[in-house]
Short mmCIF file of C-alpha atoms in Angstrom, two decimals:
data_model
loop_
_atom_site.label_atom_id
_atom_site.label_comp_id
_atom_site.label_asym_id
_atom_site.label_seq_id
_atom_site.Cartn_x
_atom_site.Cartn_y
_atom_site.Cartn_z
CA UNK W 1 65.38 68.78 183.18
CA UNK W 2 62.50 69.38 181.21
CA UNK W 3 60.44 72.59 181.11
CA UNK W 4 56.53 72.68 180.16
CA UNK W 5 55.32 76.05 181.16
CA UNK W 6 56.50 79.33 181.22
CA UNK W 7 59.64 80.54 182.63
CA UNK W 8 61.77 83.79 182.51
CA UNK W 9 65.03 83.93 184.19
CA UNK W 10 68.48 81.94 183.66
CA UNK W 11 69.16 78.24 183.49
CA UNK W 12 72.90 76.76 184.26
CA UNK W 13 73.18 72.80 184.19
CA UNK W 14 75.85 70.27 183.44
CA UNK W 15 72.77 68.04 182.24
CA UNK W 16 70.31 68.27 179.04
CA UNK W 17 67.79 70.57 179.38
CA UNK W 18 64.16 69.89 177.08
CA UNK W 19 61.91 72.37 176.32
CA UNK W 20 58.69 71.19 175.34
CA UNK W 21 55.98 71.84 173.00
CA UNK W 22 53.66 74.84 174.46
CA UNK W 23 56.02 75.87 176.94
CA UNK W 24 57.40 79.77 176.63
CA UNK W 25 61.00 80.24 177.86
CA UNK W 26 62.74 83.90 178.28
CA UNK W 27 65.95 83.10 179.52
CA UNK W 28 69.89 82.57 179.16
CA UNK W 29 70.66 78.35 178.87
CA UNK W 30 73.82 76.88 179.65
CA UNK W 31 73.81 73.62 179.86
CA UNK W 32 75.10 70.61 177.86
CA UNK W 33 72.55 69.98 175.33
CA UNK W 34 69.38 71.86 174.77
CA UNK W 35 66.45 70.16 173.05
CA UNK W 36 63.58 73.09 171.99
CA UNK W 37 60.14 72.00 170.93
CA UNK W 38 58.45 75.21 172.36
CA UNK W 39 58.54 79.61 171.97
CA UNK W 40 62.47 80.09 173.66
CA UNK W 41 63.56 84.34 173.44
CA UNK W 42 67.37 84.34 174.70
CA UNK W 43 70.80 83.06 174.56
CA UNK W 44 71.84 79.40 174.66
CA UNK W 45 74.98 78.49 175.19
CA UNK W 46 75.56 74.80 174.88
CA UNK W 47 78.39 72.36 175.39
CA UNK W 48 77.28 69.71 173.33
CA UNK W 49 74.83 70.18 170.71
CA UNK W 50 71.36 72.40 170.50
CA UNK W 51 68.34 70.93 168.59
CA UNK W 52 65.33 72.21 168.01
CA UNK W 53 62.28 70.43 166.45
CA UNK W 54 59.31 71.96 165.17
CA UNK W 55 56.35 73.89 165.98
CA UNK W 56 59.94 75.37 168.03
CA UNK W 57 59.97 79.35 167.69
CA UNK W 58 63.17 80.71 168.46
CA UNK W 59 64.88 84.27 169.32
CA UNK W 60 68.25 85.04 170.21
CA UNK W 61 71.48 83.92 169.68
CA UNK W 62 73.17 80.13 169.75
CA UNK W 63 76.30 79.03 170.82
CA UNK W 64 77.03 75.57 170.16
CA UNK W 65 79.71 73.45 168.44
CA UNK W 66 76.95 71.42 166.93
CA UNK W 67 73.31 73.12 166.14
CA UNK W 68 70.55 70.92 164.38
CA UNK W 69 67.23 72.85 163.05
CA UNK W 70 64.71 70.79 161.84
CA UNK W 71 62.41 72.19 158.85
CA UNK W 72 59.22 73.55 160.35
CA UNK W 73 61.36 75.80 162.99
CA UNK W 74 61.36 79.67 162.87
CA UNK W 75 64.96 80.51 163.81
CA UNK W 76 65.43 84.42 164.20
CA UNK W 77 68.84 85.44 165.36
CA UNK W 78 72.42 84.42 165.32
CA UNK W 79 74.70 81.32 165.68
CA UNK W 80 78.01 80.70 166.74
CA UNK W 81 80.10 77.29 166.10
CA UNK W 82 83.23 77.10 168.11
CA UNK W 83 85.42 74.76 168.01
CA UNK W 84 85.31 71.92 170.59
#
């Protein structure tokens, strides 16, 4: 699933989920991976991994056993590695 606008609300999938450059998410993810390129305000929750490549502007908190942040992303908030 891939999401190129803007969206508010909440987002369950067994599947990966992108969110792409200009697009402005307000929402709780779950979901097994969760790419961000775009503005994202919530709480992710992911099975597998969460990356998130730049211009990506994030707030909230992460939940992931594997999170990737490339340099260039403004991260603001809290992460949480469980074990898998």
């Amino acid at each position: 699933m891939q999401i190129g606008g803007d969206f508010k609300g909440e987002i369950f999938t067994k599947d990966t989920i992108v969110i792409n450059e200009g697009a402005s998410v307000t929402a709780q993810i779950e979901a097994d991976t969760i790419v961000i390129s775009g503005r994202v305000e919530g709480n992710l929750f992911a099975r597998r991994r969460v990356i998130m490549h730049p211009p990506a502007v994030f707030k909230g908190t992460v939940t992931s056993p594997s999170l990737r942040i490339d340099e260039g992303v403004v991260f603001e908030g809290a992460s949480y590695m469980p074990k898998s």
